[in-house]
Every structure is written in structure tokens, then in C-alpha cells.
Short mmCIF file of C-alpha atoms in Angstrom, two decimals:
data_model
loop_
_atom_site.label_atom_id
_atom_site.label_comp_id
_atom_site.label_asym_id
_atom_site.label_seq_id
_atom_site.Cartn_x
_atom_site.Cartn_y
_atom_site.Cartn_z
CA MET A 1 108.54 195.77 91.60
CA LEU A 2 107.66 194.56 88.13
CA ARG A 3 108.54 190.95 87.31
CA PRO A 4 109.86 191.00 83.71
CA PHE A 5 109.90 187.21 83.40
CA ASP A 6 106.29 186.66 84.44
CA ASN A 7 103.71 185.11 82.16
CA ASP A 8 100.04 184.30 82.68
CA GLU A 9 100.74 180.85 84.08
CA ARG A 10 103.25 182.12 86.62
CA ARG A 11 101.01 185.00 87.67
CA GLN A 12 98.04 182.68 88.14
CA PHE A 13 100.12 180.24 90.18
CA ARG A 14 101.42 183.02 92.41
CA GLU A 15 97.91 184.35 92.98
CA THR A 16 96.66 180.85 93.82
CA CYS A 17 99.46 180.41 96.37
CA ARG A 18 98.76 183.83 97.87
CA ARG A 19 95.03 183.18 98.27
CA PHE A 20 95.71 179.77 99.78
CA ALA A 21 98.16 181.15 102.34
CA GLU A 22 95.86 184.02 103.29
CA THR A 23 92.69 181.92 103.62
CA GLU A 24 93.84 178.42 104.62
CA LEU A 25 96.99 179.09 106.66
CA GLN A 26 97.17 182.65 108.00
CA PRO A 27 93.96 182.54 110.09
CA PHE A 28 95.40 179.65 112.10
CA ALA A 29 98.97 180.92 112.47
CA ASN A 30 98.80 181.57 116.20
CA GLU A 31 96.60 178.57 117.00
CA TRP A 32 98.97 176.11 115.33
CA ASP A 33 102.03 177.81 116.78
CA GLU A 34 100.71 177.46 120.31
CA ALA A 35 99.54 173.89 119.66
CA GLY A 36 102.94 172.92 118.27
CA GLU A 37 101.45 171.13 115.27
CA ILE A 38 99.27 171.51 112.20
CA PRO A 39 96.33 169.33 111.09
CA TRP A 40 97.45 166.56 108.73
CA GLU A 41 94.73 167.51 106.27
CA MET A 42 96.76 170.61 105.42
CA HIS A 43 99.42 168.41 103.83
CA GLN A 44 96.88 167.09 101.38
CA LYS A 45 95.50 170.56 100.66
CA VAL A 46 98.97 171.86 99.85
CA GLY A 47 99.70 168.72 97.84
CA ALA A 48 96.67 169.50 95.70
CA LEU A 49 98.27 172.86 94.79
CA GLY A 50 101.10 170.98 93.09
CA VAL A 51 103.90 172.71 94.99
CA TRP A 52 105.73 169.41 95.58
CA GLY A 53 105.25 168.25 92.01
CA PHE A 54 107.85 170.34 90.23
CA GLY A 55 110.20 168.13 88.25
CA VAL A 56 108.18 165.01 89.13
CA ASP A 57 106.49 162.82 86.52
CA GLU A 58 102.72 163.09 86.33
CA LYS A 59 102.24 159.38 87.04
CA TYR A 60 103.67 160.04 90.51
CA GLY A 61 101.36 162.98 91.18
CA GLY A 62 103.82 165.53 89.84
CA LEU A 63 103.38 168.34 87.34
CA GLY A 64 105.49 166.72 84.65
CA MET A 65 107.42 169.99 84.32
CA ASP A 66 109.59 172.33 86.32
CA ASP A 67 109.57 176.09 86.70
CA ILE A 68 112.05 177.80 89.00
CA PHE A 69 109.97 180.98 89.11
CA MET A 70 106.95 179.04 90.36
CA ARG A 71 109.04 177.27 93.00
CA ALA A 72 110.16 180.68 94.24
CA ALA A 73 106.61 182.06 94.07
CA TRP A 74 105.35 179.39 96.47
CA GLY A 75 108.19 180.09 98.91
CA GLU A 76 107.54 183.82 98.84
CA GLU A 77 103.75 183.78 98.96
CA ALA A 78 103.59 181.01 101.56
CA ALA A 79 105.20 183.44 104.01
CA ARG A 80 101.77 185.08 104.16
CA ALA A 81 100.88 182.16 106.41
CA HIS A 82 102.60 184.33 109.09
CA ASN A 83 104.09 181.14 110.55
CA GLY A 84 107.38 179.66 109.34
CA GLY A 85 106.78 176.60 111.49
CA THR A 86 103.69 175.80 109.44
CA LEU A 87 105.73 176.00 106.24
CA ALA A 88 108.46 173.80 107.72
CA ALA A 89 105.90 171.24 108.87
CA LEU A 90 104.45 171.16 105.37
CA GLY A 91 107.66 171.42 103.39
CA GLY A 92 109.93 169.00 105.22
CA ARG A 93 109.25 166.41 102.53
CA SER A 94 110.41 168.68 99.71
CA ILE A 95 114.12 167.86 100.03
CA SER A 96 113.47 164.10 100.07
CA ILE A 97 111.21 163.95 97.01
CA GLY A 98 114.04 164.66 94.56
CA PRO A 99 116.28 161.77 95.69
CA ILE A 100 113.35 159.33 95.66
CA HIS A 101 112.21 160.44 92.22
CA LYS A 102 115.70 160.39 90.70
CA LEU A 103 117.39 157.51 92.48
CA ALA A 104 114.83 155.01 93.82
CA SER A 105 113.90 151.79 92.10
CA GLN A 106 110.75 151.62 90.04
CA ASP A 107 109.07 149.49 92.69
CA ILE A 108 109.79 152.04 95.44
CA LYS A 109 108.58 154.95 93.34
CA ASP A 110 105.40 153.10 92.42
CA ARG A 111 104.79 152.25 96.08
CA ILE A 112 105.33 155.57 97.85
CA LEU A 113 106.12 158.58 95.66
CA LYS A 114 102.62 159.63 94.63
CA ASP A 115 101.35 159.58 98.20
CA ILE A 116 104.28 161.79 99.29
CA VAL A 117 103.87 164.31 96.47
CA LEU A 118 100.12 164.60 97.10
CA GLY A 119 100.57 165.02 100.85
CA LYS A 120 98.96 161.74 101.90
CA LYS A 121 102.22 160.48 103.42
CA GLY A 122 105.21 162.26 104.90
CA SER A 123 108.91 161.93 104.13
CA SER A 124 112.12 163.47 105.45
CA LEU A 125 115.78 163.69 104.51
CA GLY A 126 118.19 162.61 107.24
CA ILE A 127 121.73 163.94 106.82
CA THR A 128 122.58 166.07 109.89
CA GLU A 129 124.02 164.20 112.87
CA PRO A 130 124.34 165.04 116.58
CA GLY A 131 128.09 165.53 116.41
CA GLY A 132 128.42 166.66 112.82
CA GLY A 133 126.19 169.60 111.99
CA SER A 134 127.39 171.02 108.69
CA ASP A 135 130.37 168.65 108.60
CA VAL A 136 128.68 166.10 106.33
CA ALA A 137 131.99 164.60 105.21
CA ASN A 138 132.48 163.36 108.78
CA MET A 139 129.23 161.39 108.82
CA GLN A 140 129.28 158.66 111.49
CA THR A 141 126.09 156.73 110.72
CA THR A 142 127.11 153.49 109.02
CA ALA A 143 125.56 150.84 106.80
CA ARG A 144 127.09 147.41 106.29
CA GLN A 145 125.95 144.83 103.80
CA ASP A 146 124.59 141.55 105.13
CA GLY A 147 123.42 139.28 102.35
CA ASN A 148 120.57 140.97 100.51
CA HIS A 149 120.14 143.62 103.21
CA TRP A 150 121.95 146.67 104.55
CA VAL A 151 122.21 147.15 108.30
CA ILE A 152 122.17 150.78 109.50
CA ASN A 153 123.50 152.06 112.83
CA GLY A 154 123.76 155.64 114.03
CA ALA A 155 121.71 158.75 114.67
CA LYS A 156 120.42 161.88 112.96
CA THR A 157 119.09 165.09 114.47
CA PHE A 158 117.28 168.33 113.61
CA ILE A 159 115.25 166.36 111.08
CA THR A 160 112.25 168.40 109.92
CA GLY A 161 109.09 166.32 109.83
CA GLY A 162 110.93 163.63 111.73
CA MET A 163 108.05 162.76 114.07
CA THR A 164 105.36 162.56 111.41
CA SER A 165 107.13 161.13 108.37
CA ASP A 166 106.40 157.67 107.04
CA TYR A 167 109.60 157.40 105.00
CA TYR A 168 113.16 158.64 105.39
CA VAL A 169 116.01 159.19 102.96
CA ILE A 170 119.01 158.47 105.16
CA GLY A 171 122.69 159.11 104.51
CA ALA A 172 125.05 156.46 105.87
CA ARG A 173 128.70 155.65 105.42
CA THR A 174 129.30 152.52 103.33
CA GLY A 175 132.87 153.27 102.29
CA GLY A 176 135.92 155.27 103.22
CA GLU A 177 136.23 158.78 104.58
CA GLY A 178 134.74 161.88 103.02
CA LEU A 179 131.71 162.53 100.87
CA ASN A 180 132.56 159.72 98.44
CA GLY A 181 131.93 157.09 101.10
CA ILE A 182 128.30 158.06 101.75
CA SER A 183 125.29 156.18 100.36
CA LEU A 184 121.57 156.90 100.61
CA PHE A 185 118.89 154.51 101.84
CA LEU A 186 115.13 154.56 102.08
CA VAL A 187 113.98 153.60 105.59
CA ASP A 188 110.35 153.02 106.53
CA ALA A 189 109.18 154.47 109.84
CA ASP A 190 108.02 151.04 110.99
CA ALA A 191 111.40 149.37 110.40
CA GLU A 192 112.58 147.27 113.34
CA GLY A 193 115.31 149.02 115.32
CA PHE A 194 114.25 152.51 114.19
CA SER A 195 113.09 155.06 116.78
CA ARG A 196 112.66 158.82 117.05
CA THR A 197 112.27 161.47 119.72
CA ALA A 198 110.89 164.98 119.38
CA LEU A 199 113.01 168.10 119.75
CA ASP A 200 110.71 170.43 121.64
CA LYS A 201 111.18 173.77 123.41
CA LYS A 202 112.53 175.36 120.25
CA MET A 203 113.14 179.09 119.84
CA GLY A 204 111.00 179.17 116.70
CA TRP A 205 109.15 176.96 114.23
CA TRP A 206 106.89 175.80 117.05
CA ALA A 207 104.29 174.40 114.65
CA SER A 208 106.84 172.13 112.98
CA ASP A 209 108.09 168.86 114.37
CA GLN A 210 111.85 168.35 114.43
CA ALA A 211 113.26 165.08 115.67
CA SER A 212 116.28 162.98 116.44
CA LEU A 213 116.33 159.62 114.64
CA TYR A 214 118.03 156.48 115.94
CA PHE A 215 119.10 153.39 114.02
CA ASP A 216 119.92 150.27 115.99
CA GLU A 217 120.73 147.43 113.59
CA VAL A 218 118.02 148.62 111.22
CA ARG A 219 117.81 146.19 108.30
CA VAL A 220 116.64 147.44 104.91
CA PRO A 221 116.47 145.45 101.65
CA ALA A 222 119.39 145.95 99.28
CA GLU A 223 117.06 147.56 96.75
CA ASN A 224 116.41 150.34 99.29
CA MET A 225 119.79 151.85 98.43
CA LEU A 226 119.09 154.98 96.41
CA GLY A 227 121.48 155.47 93.53
CA GLU A 228 125.08 154.30 93.42
CA GLU A 229 126.94 153.02 96.44
CA GLY A 230 129.33 155.60 97.87
CA ARG A 231 127.96 158.43 95.74
CA GLY A 232 124.72 159.16 97.56
CA PHE A 233 125.53 162.62 98.84
CA ILE A 234 127.28 163.65 95.63
CA GLN A 235 124.19 162.64 93.67
CA ILE A 236 121.86 164.91 95.68
CA MET A 237 124.04 168.00 96.11
CA HIS A 238 122.04 169.67 93.31
CA ASN A 239 118.96 169.03 95.43
CA PHE A 240 120.17 171.51 98.06
CA ASN A 241 120.16 174.35 95.55
CA HIS A 242 116.38 174.12 95.30
CA GLU A 243 116.10 174.10 99.11
CA ARG A 244 118.28 177.18 99.44
CA LEU A 245 116.47 178.98 96.64
CA GLY A 246 113.21 178.25 98.44
CA MET A 247 114.60 179.69 101.66
CA VAL A 248 115.70 182.84 99.85
CA ALA A 249 112.16 183.21 98.50
CA GLN A 250 110.63 182.56 101.92
CA SER A 251 112.95 185.14 103.49
CA LEU A 252 111.76 187.64 100.90
CA GLY A 253 108.14 186.83 101.68
CA MET A 254 108.75 187.23 105.41
CA MET A 255 110.44 190.57 104.79
CA ARG A 256 107.43 191.73 102.79
CA VAL A 257 105.09 190.81 105.63
CA LEU A 258 107.28 192.61 108.16
CA LEU A 259 107.36 195.72 105.97
CA GLU A 260 103.60 195.70 105.35
CA TYR A 261 102.84 195.12 109.03
CA SER A 262 105.20 197.95 110.04
CA ILE A 263 103.66 200.41 107.58
CA ASP A 264 100.13 199.54 108.65
CA TYR A 265 101.00 199.95 112.34
CA ALA A 266 102.89 203.19 111.77
CA GLN A 267 99.94 204.66 109.88
CA GLN A 268 97.46 203.81 112.63
CA ARG A 269 99.52 204.49 115.75
CA GLU A 270 99.86 208.10 116.92
CA THR A 271 102.76 209.40 119.00
CA PHE A 272 103.57 212.97 120.01
CA GLY A 273 100.43 214.25 118.32
CA LYS A 274 100.80 212.67 114.88
CA PRO A 275 100.87 209.28 113.16
CA MET A 276 104.17 207.43 113.61
CA ILE A 277 104.63 207.32 109.84
CA LYS A 278 105.10 211.11 109.90
CA HIS A 279 108.17 210.87 112.13
CA GLN A 280 111.40 210.93 110.13
CA VAL A 281 113.05 208.19 112.17
CA ILE A 282 110.18 205.80 111.36
CA ARG A 283 110.09 206.83 107.69
CA HIS A 284 113.81 206.05 107.39
CA LYS A 285 113.30 202.60 108.92
CA ILE A 286 110.55 201.94 106.38
CA ALA A 287 112.82 203.13 103.56
CA ASP A 288 115.66 200.87 104.66
CA MET A 289 113.37 197.83 104.93
CA SER A 290 111.78 198.55 101.55
CA ALA A 291 115.18 198.91 99.87
CA ARG A 292 116.23 195.50 101.11
CA VAL A 293 112.98 193.95 99.89
CA ASP A 294 113.41 195.45 96.43
CA ARG A 295 117.06 194.45 96.23
CA LEU A 296 116.36 190.81 97.11
CA ASP A 297 113.33 190.72 94.81
CA GLY A 298 115.42 191.76 91.82
CA TRP A 299 118.25 189.41 92.72
CA LEU A 300 115.89 186.45 93.15
CA ASN A 301 114.34 187.08 89.74
CA GLN A 302 117.80 187.16 88.18
CA ILE A 303 118.77 183.88 89.85
CA CYS A 304 115.54 182.22 88.72
CA TRP A 305 116.18 183.40 85.15
CA LEU A 306 119.72 182.01 85.21
CA ALA A 307 118.49 178.67 86.58
CA ASP A 308 115.73 178.63 83.96
CA GLN A 309 118.42 178.78 81.27
CA GLY A 310 119.59 175.34 82.33
CA GLU A 311 122.59 175.87 84.60
CA MET A 312 122.08 176.31 88.34
CA PRO A 313 123.96 179.46 89.53
CA VAL A 314 125.30 177.90 92.71
CA ALA A 315 127.51 180.80 93.78
CA GLN A 316 124.66 183.27 93.33
CA ILE A 317 122.28 181.06 95.33
CA CYS A 318 124.80 180.76 98.18
CA LYS A 319 125.38 184.50 98.28
CA ALA A 320 121.66 185.20 98.10
CA LYS A 321 121.00 182.72 100.93
CA PHE A 322 123.24 184.42 103.49
CA SER A 323 122.37 187.90 102.25
CA ALA A 324 118.63 187.17 102.45
CA THR A 325 118.81 185.94 106.02
CA LYS A 326 120.88 188.96 107.05
CA ASP A 327 118.30 191.26 105.46
CA LEU A 328 115.52 189.30 107.14
CA GLU A 329 117.26 189.76 110.48
CA PHE A 330 117.45 193.51 109.84
CA CYS A 331 113.78 193.79 108.85
CA ALA A 332 112.61 191.72 111.82
CA SER A 333 114.59 193.92 114.20
CA GLU A 334 113.35 197.17 112.66
CA ALA A 335 109.75 195.95 112.64
CA MET A 336 110.09 195.07 116.31
CA GLN A 337 111.40 198.58 117.03
CA ILE A 338 108.50 200.17 115.16
CA LEU A 339 105.88 198.13 117.01
CA GLY A 340 107.66 198.40 120.35
CA GLY A 341 105.92 196.52 123.13
CA ALA A 342 103.11 195.45 120.80
CA GLY A 343 105.60 193.56 118.69
CA TYR A 344 107.02 191.79 121.72
CA LEU A 345 103.70 190.16 122.56
CA ARG A 346 103.04 186.67 121.27
CA GLY A 347 100.42 186.24 118.58
CA ASN A 348 101.62 188.57 115.82
CA PRO A 349 103.86 187.89 112.81
CA VAL A 350 106.55 190.34 113.91
CA GLU A 351 107.17 188.46 117.15
CA ARG A 352 106.95 185.10 115.38
CA PHE A 353 109.28 185.99 112.51
CA TYR A 354 111.74 187.56 114.97
CA ARG A 355 112.02 184.15 116.65
CA GLU A 356 112.35 182.38 113.32
CA VAL A 357 115.18 184.44 111.85
CA LYS A 358 117.98 182.27 113.22
CA VAL A 359 116.67 178.97 111.91
CA MET A 360 116.49 180.55 108.45
CA ALA A 361 120.16 181.59 108.83
CA ILE A 362 121.21 178.08 109.93
CA GLY A 363 118.96 175.67 108.06
CA GLY A 364 119.68 174.67 104.48
CA GLY A 365 123.31 175.68 104.87
CA SER A 366 124.50 178.13 107.50
CA GLU A 367 125.63 181.63 106.62
CA GLU A 368 129.25 180.59 107.23
CA ILE A 369 129.01 177.51 105.01
CA MET A 370 127.27 179.52 102.29
CA ARG A 371 130.03 182.12 102.27
CA ASP A 372 132.72 179.48 101.95
CA LEU A 373 130.88 177.56 99.25
CA ALA A 374 130.25 180.75 97.28
CA VAL A 375 133.94 181.62 97.23
CA ARG A 376 134.86 178.07 96.16
CA GLN A 377 132.28 178.26 93.37
CA MET A 378 134.01 181.47 92.27
CA GLY A 379 137.15 179.38 91.74
CA LEU A 380 139.05 180.83 94.69
#
């Protein structure tokens, strides 16, 4: 489909991201998946592309500007890595950069932000808890003030990049019940009383490290509180819109790969005396997959345009998030049917994306949460 809002800069950025994914990431998709990790040097290579620098001042390694279309272009084109775990391993820091840039003290930003944006150091956001899941308002991790320090106790889980990050943006309860009692803190990985354990044997995202984090009387300086006390989560809610928009774009990119892979296979494979692509049942599957790709492509461009006008279309992003993951689930299933046994074997993007569908539907706000939030944003 044509992209009516494209300009030379956006087209060049998209092409750069595409070439990078196809040459630097895709050739190693299976190797890194089976190894369960990616080389750290890839963080720095991606950092050099500037994909973590949107909305970040240049003195911190950022681009000094923001462009929603370019954010989406990276998410979509990065899917050509054929490995969502690689993208998760690389992008885990993305949802922690915003809070650090917007809320941290000048000293903290000067000390760590540039290294994170350029991929030299890792960072993660820690909100989800073992007993809480999407129920953020029921957060149990606590922080109490003790002189010029805060003392953190509790646990987080399903934290992307948790085993490799150097810094963590951690939500902890400092006040009463609900979202208004939550504050944010920066915790260094070498803080006394902090520990982490890997979550292995995952269904998908093998190349990405997810971890549980533990805080046992972890003391952090008072200046490590990010933003206002008791308003930490409220202050970063806007941050989740960028994450969800990125996941919509990545879902679209994955759907494109599944469609392209299915067409290529159907053109080469012969059954009952003719190429599979000549069978009506296969042609209809291709048509259905293509329609969903085109529909999401147009919707994503509309959302990016609305966001570019200055007001984030939260309801549209929520609806696009759960719709995109449902369409991704459909395309992954149809691609698997087209490839048959070949798709079921490890080592190809159809098998890998089929495993990764569910984490896309859960992470960044589950389909159920997105539906509810969308209706509330509609004023109902």
C-alpha cells in the first residue's frame, strides 16, 4: 500500500531499518533462538541506528526530535529479523528510557542515559509482579523512607532484559492503595539486596532474557526517586502508548513476513500436479492474510498521523493492539496450514512466529485489558 504521509527522511529511515534487519539480524535468527541469547554488540549496533533516541535530547545520545511514523517503521521492519525474541532482547530498554529522560535528576541522566540510548548499557522497567499481572493498582512491592534513602522490598516478574540490564526503573508503593500510591525508583543492578533469576523454558522469545527481580531491603538514595512521590505510574502511563504502538507495528511486520513466506512456498511447492498457489483454497488463504495486512497498514498510518498532530489517540491504539494480535494469530495459523509439516519444523519464521503470537497478545497490555481501556477511553 502507498504511504501518503511518507517523506524522504521517513523513507530513508525505513530502508535503513529494513537493510539492517535483513543483513545484521535475520541471518542469525535460528542461531540466537537456539542459543537463548544475542551478542551484546548488537545492542550497540542498533543504538547507532538511533531507534532508542526518539524524543531524547541529543546530549544524551538521542535524536533531539520525535517522529511517530519512524518509531512504527522500526517496529515493522525489525520483524524481518524473523525472531521476535531478538527484538525483545534489544528493545527491553525502550520502555524505561522515557521515564529516565523525563523524570530523573540531572545527575542520573548525565551518568547513565547516553550509555542506555546508545546500547552500551541495558535498562528495564519493572512493574509486573508475581501475584499482580495486569492489576497494577494492587502493587505489593513497597518503598519506605529511611533518612536520605528509600528501602525497597518486594518482587517483579516477566521483566524483559531483566538478566542483562544494568539499571531498573522500579514501581513501588510509597502511599495508600491504588495507582496514586505508586512511586518510581532507579535501582542499579549491583545494589545490595537486589537479585534476579532467569525465566527459561518459555514458549517463545527464546533469544530474549526475561527475569524475576527480588528486592530485600534494597537501599537507594532519595534522589533515585523518579518524578513525584505517589504519582510515578500516573506520570508514565503515556509511555505505554509508545510501547503498544510499537507492538502493533511489529505485529504488522510479522504478518508481512508470514504472508511473503506463504506466497513463496505456495509458488514453489507442487501438489496434485500443479503449484499450490493455483489451488483455490490456498489462494483464498493468501487473500485473507493480505486483506488483514492491508487493513492494519492503513489503520497504523492513520494512528501515526493522529499522534503526529499532538494528541495520542489512546482508544485507537488500544483497539489496534488487540486487533493486530488477533490478525497476527490468524496469519500465523494460516501460514502454518499452507506450509504443513515444513512449517512445524524448527528453524523457519512461520514456526517461530507461531510460538510468539501469544506473548504479543499478552505483553504491553493484554487483549482483555486493551478492550476495557478502549471502551473507557470512549467515555463509556
